[in-house]
Short mmCIF file of C-alpha atoms in Angstrom, two decimals:
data_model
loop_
_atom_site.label_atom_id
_atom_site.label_comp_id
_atom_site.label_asym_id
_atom_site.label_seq_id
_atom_site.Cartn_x
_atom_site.Cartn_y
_atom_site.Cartn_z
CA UNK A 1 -10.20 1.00 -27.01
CA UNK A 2 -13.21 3.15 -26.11
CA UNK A 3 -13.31 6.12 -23.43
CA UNK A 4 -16.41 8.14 -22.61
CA UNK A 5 -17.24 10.25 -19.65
CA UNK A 6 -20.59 11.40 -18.19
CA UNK A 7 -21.48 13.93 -16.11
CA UNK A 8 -24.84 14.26 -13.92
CA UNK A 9 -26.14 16.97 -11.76
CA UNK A 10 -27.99 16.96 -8.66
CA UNK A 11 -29.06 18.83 -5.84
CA UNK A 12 -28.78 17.18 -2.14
CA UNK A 13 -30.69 17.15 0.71
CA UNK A 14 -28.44 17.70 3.55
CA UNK A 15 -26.16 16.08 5.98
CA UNK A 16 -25.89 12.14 4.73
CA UNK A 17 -28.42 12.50 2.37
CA UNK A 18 -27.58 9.57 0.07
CA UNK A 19 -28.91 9.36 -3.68
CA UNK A 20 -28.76 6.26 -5.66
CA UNK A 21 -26.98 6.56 -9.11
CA UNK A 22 -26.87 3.06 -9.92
CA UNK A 23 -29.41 3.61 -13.17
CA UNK A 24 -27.56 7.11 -14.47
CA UNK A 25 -24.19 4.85 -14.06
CA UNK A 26 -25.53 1.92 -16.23
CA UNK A 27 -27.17 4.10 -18.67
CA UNK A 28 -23.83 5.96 -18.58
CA UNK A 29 -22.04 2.03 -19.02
CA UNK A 30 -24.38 1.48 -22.34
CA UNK A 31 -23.87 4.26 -23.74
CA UNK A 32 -19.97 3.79 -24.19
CA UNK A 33 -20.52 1.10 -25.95
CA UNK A 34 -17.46 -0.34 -23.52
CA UNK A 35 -17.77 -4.43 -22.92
CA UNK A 36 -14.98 -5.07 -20.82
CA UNK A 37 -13.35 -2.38 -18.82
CA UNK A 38 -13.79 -0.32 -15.55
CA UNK A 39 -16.27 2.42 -14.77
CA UNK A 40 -14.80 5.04 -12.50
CA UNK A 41 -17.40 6.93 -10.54
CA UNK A 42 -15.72 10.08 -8.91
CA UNK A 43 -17.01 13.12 -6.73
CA UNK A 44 -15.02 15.85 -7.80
CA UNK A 45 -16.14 17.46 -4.16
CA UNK A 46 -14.41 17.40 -0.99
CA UNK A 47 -17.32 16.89 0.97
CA UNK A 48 -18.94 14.06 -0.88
CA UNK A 49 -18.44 10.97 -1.72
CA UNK A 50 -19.16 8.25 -3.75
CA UNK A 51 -19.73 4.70 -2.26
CA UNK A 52 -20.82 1.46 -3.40
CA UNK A 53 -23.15 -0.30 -0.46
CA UNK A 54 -26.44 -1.20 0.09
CA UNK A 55 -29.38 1.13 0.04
CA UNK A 56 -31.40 0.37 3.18
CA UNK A 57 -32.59 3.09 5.53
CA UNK A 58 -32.41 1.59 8.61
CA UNK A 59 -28.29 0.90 7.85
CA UNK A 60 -27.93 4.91 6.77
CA UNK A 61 -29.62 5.51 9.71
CA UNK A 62 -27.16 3.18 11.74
CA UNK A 63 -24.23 4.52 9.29
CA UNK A 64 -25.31 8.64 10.44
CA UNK A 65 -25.34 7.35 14.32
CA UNK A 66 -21.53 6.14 14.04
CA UNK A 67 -20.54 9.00 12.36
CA UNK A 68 -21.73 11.17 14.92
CA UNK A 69 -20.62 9.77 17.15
CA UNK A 70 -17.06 9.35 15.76
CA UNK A 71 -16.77 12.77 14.57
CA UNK A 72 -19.36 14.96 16.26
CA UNK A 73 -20.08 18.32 13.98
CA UNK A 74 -20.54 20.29 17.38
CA UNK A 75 -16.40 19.91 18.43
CA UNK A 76 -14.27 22.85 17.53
CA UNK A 77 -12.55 23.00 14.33
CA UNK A 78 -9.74 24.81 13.27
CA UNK A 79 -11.20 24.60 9.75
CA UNK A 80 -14.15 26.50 10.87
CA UNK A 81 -12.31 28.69 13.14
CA UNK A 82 -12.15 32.56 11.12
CA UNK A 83 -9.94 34.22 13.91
CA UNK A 84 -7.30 31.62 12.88
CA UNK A 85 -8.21 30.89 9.07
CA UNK A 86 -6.52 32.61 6.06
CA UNK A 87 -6.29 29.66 2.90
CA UNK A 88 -9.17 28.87 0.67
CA UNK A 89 -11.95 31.22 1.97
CA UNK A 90 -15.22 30.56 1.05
CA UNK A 91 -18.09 32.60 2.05
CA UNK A 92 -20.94 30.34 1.62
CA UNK A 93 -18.97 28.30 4.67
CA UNK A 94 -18.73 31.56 6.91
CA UNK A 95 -22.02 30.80 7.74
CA UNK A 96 -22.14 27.27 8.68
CA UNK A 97 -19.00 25.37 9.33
CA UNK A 98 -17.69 21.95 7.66
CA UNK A 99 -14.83 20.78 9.33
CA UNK A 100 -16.92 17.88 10.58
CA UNK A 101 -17.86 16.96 6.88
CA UNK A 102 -14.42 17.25 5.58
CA UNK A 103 -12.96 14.86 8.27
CA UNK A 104 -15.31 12.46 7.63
CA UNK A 105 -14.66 12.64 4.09
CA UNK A 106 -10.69 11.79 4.63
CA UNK A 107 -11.80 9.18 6.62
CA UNK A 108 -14.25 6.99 4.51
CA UNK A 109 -11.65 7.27 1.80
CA UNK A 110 -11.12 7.87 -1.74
CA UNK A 111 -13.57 10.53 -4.28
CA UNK A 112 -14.51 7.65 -5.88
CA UNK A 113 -14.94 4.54 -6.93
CA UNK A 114 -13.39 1.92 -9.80
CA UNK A 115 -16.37 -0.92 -10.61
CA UNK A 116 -15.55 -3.78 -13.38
CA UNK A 117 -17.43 -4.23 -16.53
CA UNK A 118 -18.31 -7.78 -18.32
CA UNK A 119 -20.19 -8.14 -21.30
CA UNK A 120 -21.27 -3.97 -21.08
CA UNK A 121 -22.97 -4.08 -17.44
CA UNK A 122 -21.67 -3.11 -14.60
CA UNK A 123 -20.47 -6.08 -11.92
CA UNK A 124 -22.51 -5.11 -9.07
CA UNK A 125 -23.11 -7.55 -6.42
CA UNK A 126 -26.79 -8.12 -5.31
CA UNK A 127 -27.48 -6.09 -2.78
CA UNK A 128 -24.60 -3.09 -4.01
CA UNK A 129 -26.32 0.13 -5.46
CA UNK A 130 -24.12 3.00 -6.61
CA UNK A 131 -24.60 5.71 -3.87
CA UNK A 132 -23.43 9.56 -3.81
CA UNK A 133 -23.09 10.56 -0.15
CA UNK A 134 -23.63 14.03 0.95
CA UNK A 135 -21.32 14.68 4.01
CA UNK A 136 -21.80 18.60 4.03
CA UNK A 137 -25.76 20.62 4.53
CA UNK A 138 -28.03 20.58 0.97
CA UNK A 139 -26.01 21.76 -1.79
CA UNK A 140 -26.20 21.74 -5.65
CA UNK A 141 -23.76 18.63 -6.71
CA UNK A 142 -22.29 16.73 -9.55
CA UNK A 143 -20.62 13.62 -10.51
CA UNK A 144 -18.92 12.15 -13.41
CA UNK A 145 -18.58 8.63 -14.64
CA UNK A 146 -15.29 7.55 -16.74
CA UNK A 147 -15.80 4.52 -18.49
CA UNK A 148 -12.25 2.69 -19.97
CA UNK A 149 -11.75 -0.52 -22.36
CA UNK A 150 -12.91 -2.36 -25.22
CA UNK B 1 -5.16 3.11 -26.55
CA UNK B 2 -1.91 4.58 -24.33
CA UNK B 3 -0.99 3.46 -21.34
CA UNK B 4 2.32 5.42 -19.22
CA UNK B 5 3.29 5.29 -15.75
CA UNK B 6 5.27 8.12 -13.70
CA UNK B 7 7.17 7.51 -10.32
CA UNK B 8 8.50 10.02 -8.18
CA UNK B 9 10.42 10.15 -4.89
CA UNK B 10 10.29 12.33 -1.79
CA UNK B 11 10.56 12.46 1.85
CA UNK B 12 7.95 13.27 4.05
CA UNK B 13 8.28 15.69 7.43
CA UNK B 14 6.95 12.66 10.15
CA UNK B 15 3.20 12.09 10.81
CA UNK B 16 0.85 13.17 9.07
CA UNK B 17 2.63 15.17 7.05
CA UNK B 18 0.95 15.87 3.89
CA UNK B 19 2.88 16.93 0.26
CA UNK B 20 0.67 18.13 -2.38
CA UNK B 21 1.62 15.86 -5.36
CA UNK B 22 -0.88 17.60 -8.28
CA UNK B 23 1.38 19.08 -10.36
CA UNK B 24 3.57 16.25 -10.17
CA UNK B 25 -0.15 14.11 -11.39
CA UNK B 26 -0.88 16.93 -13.95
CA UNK B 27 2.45 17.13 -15.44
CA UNK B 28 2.27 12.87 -16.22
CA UNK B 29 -1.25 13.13 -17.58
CA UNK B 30 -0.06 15.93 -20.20
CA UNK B 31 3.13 13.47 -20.59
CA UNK B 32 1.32 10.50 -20.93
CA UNK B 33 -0.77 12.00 -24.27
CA UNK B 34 -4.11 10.37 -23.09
CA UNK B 35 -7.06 12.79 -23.57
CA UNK B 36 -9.57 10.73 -22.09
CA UNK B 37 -9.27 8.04 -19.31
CA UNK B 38 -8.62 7.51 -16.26
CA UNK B 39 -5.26 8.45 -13.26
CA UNK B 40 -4.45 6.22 -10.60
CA UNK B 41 -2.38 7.28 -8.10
CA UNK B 42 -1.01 5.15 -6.03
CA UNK B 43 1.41 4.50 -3.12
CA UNK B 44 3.28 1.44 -2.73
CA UNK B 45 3.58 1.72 1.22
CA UNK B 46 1.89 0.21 3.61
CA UNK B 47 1.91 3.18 6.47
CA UNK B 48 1.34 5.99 3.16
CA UNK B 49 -1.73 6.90 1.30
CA UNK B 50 -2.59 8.85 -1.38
CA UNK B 51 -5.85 11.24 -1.07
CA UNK B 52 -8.10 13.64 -2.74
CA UNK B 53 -8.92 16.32 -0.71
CA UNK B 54 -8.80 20.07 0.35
CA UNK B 55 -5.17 21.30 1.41
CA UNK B 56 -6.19 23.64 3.89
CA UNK B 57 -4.03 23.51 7.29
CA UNK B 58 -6.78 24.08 9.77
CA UNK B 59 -8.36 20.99 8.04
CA UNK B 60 -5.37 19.03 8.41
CA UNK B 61 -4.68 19.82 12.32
CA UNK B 62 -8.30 18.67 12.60
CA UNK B 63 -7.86 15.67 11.12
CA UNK B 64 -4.70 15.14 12.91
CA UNK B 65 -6.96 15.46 16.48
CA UNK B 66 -9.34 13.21 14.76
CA UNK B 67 -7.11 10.25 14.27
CA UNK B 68 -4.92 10.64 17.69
CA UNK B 69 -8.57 10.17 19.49
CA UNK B 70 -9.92 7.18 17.35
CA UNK B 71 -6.19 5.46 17.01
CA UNK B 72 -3.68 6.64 19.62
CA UNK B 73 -0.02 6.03 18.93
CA UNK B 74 0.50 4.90 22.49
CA UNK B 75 -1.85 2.02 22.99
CA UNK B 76 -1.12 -1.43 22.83
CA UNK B 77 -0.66 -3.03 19.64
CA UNK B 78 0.58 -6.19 18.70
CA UNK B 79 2.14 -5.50 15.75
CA UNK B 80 4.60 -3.44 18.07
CA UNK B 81 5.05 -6.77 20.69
CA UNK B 82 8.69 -8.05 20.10
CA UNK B 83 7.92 -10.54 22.24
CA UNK B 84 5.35 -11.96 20.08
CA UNK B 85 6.14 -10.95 16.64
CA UNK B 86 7.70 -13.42 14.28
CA UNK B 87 6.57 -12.21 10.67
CA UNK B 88 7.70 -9.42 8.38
CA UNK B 89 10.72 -8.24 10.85
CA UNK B 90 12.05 -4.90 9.54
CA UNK B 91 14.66 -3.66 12.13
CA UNK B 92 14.17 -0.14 11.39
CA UNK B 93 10.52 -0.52 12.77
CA UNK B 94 12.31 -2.14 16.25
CA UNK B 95 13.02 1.51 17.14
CA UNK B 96 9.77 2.89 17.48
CA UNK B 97 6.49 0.85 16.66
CA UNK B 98 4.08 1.79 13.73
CA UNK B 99 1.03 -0.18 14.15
CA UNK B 100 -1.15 2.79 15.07
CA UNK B 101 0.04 3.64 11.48
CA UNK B 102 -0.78 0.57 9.56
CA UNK B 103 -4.41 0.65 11.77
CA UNK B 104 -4.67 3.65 10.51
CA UNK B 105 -3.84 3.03 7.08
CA UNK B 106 -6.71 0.52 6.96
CA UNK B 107 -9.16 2.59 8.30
CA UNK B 108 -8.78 5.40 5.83
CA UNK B 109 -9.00 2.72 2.63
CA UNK B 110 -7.58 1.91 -0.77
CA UNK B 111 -4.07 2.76 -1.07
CA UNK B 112 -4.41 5.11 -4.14
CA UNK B 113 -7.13 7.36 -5.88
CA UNK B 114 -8.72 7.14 -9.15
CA UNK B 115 -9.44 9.89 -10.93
CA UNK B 116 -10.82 10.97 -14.46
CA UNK B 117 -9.74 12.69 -17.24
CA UNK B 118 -11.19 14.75 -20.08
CA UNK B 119 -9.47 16.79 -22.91
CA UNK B 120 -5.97 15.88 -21.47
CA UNK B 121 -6.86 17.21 -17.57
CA UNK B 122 -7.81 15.45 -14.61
CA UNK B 123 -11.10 16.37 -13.80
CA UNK B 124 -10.67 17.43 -9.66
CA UNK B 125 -13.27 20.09 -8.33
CA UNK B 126 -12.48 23.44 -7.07
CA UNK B 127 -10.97 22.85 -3.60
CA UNK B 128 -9.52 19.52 -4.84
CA UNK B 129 -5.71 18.27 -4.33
CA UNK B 130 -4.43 14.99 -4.82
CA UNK B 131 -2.34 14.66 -1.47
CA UNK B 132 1.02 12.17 -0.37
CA UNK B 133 -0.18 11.04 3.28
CA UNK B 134 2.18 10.25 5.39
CA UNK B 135 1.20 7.86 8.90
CA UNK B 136 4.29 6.28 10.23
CA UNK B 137 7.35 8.98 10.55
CA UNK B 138 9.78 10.66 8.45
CA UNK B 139 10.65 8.50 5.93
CA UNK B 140 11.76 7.93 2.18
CA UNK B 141 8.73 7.49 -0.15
CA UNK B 142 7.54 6.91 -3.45
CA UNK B 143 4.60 7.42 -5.20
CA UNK B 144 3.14 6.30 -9.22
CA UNK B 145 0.56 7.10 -11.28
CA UNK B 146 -0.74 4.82 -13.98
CA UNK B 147 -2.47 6.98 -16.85
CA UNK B 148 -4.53 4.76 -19.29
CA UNK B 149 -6.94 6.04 -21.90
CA UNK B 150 -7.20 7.15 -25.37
CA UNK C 1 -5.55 -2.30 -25.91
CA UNK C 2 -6.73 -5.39 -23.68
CA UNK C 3 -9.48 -6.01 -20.84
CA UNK C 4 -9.38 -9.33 -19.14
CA UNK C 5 -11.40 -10.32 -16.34
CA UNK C 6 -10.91 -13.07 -13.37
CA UNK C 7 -13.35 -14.21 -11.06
CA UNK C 8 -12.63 -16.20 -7.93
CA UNK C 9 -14.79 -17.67 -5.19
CA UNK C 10 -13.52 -18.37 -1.33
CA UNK C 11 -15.26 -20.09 1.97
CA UNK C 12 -14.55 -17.23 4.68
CA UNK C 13 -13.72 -18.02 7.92
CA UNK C 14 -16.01 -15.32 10.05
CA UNK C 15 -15.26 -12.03 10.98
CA UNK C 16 -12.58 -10.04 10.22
CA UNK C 17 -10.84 -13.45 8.59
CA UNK C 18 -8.14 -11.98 6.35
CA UNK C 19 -7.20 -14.22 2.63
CA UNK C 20 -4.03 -13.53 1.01
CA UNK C 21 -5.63 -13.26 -2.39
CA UNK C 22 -2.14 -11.56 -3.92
CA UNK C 23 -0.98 -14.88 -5.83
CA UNK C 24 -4.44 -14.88 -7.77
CA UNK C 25 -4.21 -11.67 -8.37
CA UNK C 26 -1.07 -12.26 -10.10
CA UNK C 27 -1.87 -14.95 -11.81
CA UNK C 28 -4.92 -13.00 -13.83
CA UNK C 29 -2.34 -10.42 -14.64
CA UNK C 30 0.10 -12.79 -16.59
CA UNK C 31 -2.96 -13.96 -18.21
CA UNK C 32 -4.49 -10.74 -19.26
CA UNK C 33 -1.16 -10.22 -21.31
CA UNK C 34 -1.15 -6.98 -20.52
CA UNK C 35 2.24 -5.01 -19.75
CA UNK C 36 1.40 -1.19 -18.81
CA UNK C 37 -2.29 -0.80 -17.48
CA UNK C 38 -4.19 -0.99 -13.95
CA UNK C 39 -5.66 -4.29 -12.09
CA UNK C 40 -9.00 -3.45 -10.12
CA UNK C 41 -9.39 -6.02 -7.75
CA UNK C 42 -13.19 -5.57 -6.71
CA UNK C 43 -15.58 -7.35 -4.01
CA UNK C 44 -18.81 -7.39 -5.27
CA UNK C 45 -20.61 -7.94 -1.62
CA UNK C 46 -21.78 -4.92 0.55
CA UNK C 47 -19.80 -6.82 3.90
CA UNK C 48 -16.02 -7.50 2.61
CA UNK C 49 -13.71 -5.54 0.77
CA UNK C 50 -10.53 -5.95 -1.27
CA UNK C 51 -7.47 -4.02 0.53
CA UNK C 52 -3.95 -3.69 -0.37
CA UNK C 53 -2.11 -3.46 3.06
CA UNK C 54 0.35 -6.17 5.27
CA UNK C 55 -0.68 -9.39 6.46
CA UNK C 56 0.82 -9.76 9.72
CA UNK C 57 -1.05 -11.21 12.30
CA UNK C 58 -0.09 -8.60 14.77
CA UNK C 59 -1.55 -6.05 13.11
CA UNK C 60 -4.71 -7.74 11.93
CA UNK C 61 -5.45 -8.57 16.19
CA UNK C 62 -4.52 -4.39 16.84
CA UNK C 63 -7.06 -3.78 13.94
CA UNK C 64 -10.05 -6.25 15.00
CA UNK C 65 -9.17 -4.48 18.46
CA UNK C 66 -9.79 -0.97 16.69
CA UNK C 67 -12.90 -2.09 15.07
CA UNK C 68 -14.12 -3.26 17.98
CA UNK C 69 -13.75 -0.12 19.71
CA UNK C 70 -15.19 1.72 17.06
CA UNK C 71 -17.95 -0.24 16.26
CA UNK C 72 -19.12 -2.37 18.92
CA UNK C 73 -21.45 -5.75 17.38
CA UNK C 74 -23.57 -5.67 19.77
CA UNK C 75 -24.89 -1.80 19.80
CA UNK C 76 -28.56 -1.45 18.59
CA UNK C 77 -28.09 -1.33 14.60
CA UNK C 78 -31.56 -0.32 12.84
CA UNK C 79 -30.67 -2.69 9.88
CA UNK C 80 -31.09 -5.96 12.24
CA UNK C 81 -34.61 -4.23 13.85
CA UNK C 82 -36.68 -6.70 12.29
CA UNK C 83 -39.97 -4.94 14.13
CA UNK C 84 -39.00 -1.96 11.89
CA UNK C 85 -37.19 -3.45 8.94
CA UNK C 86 -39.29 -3.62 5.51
CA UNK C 87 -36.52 -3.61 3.11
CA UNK C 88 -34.15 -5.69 1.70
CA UNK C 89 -35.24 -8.77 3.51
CA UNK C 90 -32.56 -11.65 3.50
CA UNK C 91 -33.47 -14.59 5.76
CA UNK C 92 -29.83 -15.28 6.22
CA UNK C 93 -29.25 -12.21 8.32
CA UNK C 94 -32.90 -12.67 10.37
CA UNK C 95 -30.92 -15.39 12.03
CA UNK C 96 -27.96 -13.22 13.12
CA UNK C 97 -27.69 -9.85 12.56
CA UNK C 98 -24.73 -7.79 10.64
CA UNK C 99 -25.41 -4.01 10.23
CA UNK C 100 -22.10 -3.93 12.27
CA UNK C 101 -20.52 -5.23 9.22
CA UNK C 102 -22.45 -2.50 7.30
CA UNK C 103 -20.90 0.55 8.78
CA UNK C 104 -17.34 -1.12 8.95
CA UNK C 105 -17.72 -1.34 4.93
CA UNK C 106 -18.61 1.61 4.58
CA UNK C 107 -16.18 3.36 7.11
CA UNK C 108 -13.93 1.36 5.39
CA UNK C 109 -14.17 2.81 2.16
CA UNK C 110 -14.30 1.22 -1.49
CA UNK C 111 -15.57 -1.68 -1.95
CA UNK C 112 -11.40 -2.68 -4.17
CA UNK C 113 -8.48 -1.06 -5.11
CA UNK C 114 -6.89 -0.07 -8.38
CA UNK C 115 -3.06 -1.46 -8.71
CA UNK C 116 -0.89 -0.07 -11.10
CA UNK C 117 0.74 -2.67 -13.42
CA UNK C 118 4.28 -2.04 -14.81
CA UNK C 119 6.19 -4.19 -17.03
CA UNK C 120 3.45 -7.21 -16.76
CA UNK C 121 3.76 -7.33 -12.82
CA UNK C 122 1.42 -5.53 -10.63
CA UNK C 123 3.14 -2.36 -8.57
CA UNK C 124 3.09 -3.27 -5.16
CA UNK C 125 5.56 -2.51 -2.74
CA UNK C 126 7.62 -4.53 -0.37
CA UNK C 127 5.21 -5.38 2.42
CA UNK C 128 1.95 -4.74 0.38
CA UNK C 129 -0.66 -7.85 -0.60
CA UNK C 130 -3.90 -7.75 -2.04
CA UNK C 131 -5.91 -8.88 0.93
CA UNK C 132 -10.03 -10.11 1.36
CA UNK C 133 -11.46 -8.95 4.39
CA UNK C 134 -14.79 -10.39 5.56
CA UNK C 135 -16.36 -7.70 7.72
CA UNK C 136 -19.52 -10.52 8.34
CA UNK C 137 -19.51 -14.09 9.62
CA UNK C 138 -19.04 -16.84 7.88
CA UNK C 139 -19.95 -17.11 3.83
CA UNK C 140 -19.28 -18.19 0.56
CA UNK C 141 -18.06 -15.08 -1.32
CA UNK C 142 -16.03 -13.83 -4.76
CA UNK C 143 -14.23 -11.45 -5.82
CA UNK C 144 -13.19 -10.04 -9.06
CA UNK C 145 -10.34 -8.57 -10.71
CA UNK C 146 -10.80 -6.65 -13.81
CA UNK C 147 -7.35 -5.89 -15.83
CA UNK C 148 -7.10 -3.11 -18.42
CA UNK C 149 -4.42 -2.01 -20.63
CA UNK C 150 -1.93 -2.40 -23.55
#
């Protein structure tokens, strides 16, 4: 039984900015030397996420119009709100509120994301590419990769 | 190559009440003996899930308004029709309807989270928690994690 | 320490058609051998997902009903533009457009889930089965479920 974990960097671009880490999660996959097991691919933020989807503009375009217009950044949050808020300060957000981002975090779902492995790759579909989804402004960023089995 | 599996019990305050469960998850990882691999948390309910994310109460009213304006308790739903329903009857659920809840549950995604873990901790970022989710009311609960590794 | 892996492939019946995929799942479970460890059932397309949740037809109506709300087919989606769309190009989806489908998946959340497995059975609770949801029209798909542990 073989465990590894990985650990990447990055620094994002903004609001839905979405960076493909299909080729850092493969590399990650050979490395371990795993053949049949899962890779877990986690965002140990709460205003990211990672997703496995397509990468085509025009549907992250689409995808940032929905989310807009589900859960508009402009409403009022209690989250942002610093008459009201005592837990968890953290300065950097004094000056721009994320309420909006960390709603939309709860609602796309779990940190991460659990992908099979056969005969050491990866069992992505055709069109799915690894994504890491910024939800919050530009921000420095990182992400690991756990990779379990045989 | 270890594999162990905690359960606990608990009963949650109504909806969207929220119980932070990570020292519960902690205290099975350091149980379980693996050093490196991989959590799952999971909850076996169909109107519960389990989250990472920020335990911050502002946050959570927000998220609360979120969900009452994209799934409102008192629409229609057909789940609630005991006129029409014939499967899965569960009398407790005659008394007041859940399928707001179970939309709900859908919408937000996979019933558990999977996270990693290095040197014998589970790798969650700063602001991270894992979090009990309840949708439907007050209720008795249960939640596992599965810890596999090495 | 064991990894087994099961592939499957369906016929779905169009949008939003729901298949009971829970007996399967099973199955692959008993013949992974393996007695403590996690299942991740895992849809390898970018339009369907694996999801552990009810199947009663009630509910699946109130949640087509949601979805429709929320994301209306017949909005303007950038990903069907084909006056602007230059990547990615499918014929199948010139013919009928699905970047509705797109941002359900990814509202959505992961593309599987991770079940615990206890005792050689999988963990789910009473009303939970491992469902496929087709989020397109229409298709020959698979899915995967990739079984590690002792």
């Amino acid at each position: 039984m073989k465990a590894f974990q990985g650990e990447q960097r990055l620094r994002t671009e903004g609001w839905l900015a979405v960076q493909d880490i299909t080729d850092e999660v493969t590399e990650a996959v050979r490395e371990s030397g795993v053949r049949d097991g899962i890779a877990c691919v986690y965002s140990p933020h709460t205003t990211c996420c990672v997703r496995v989807n397509e990468l085509e503009n025009g549907f992250l375009e689409d995808f940032a119009a929905l989310l807009r217009r589900l859960v508009p950044s402009d409403g009022y949050y209690a989250h942002d709100d610093w008459e009201r808020r005592t837990e968890n300060i953290c300065e950097e957000d004094m000056e721009r509120g994320n309420g909006h981002a960390h709603c939309i975090s709860m609602l796309l779902g779990s940190a991460g994301e659990s992908i099979p492995i056969r005969d050491g790759e990866l069992c992505l579909g055709t069109w799915q590419r690894v994504l890491f989804l910024e939800l919050d402004r530009e921000r420095d960023r990182r992400w690991l990769v756990q990779v379990v089995g045989s």
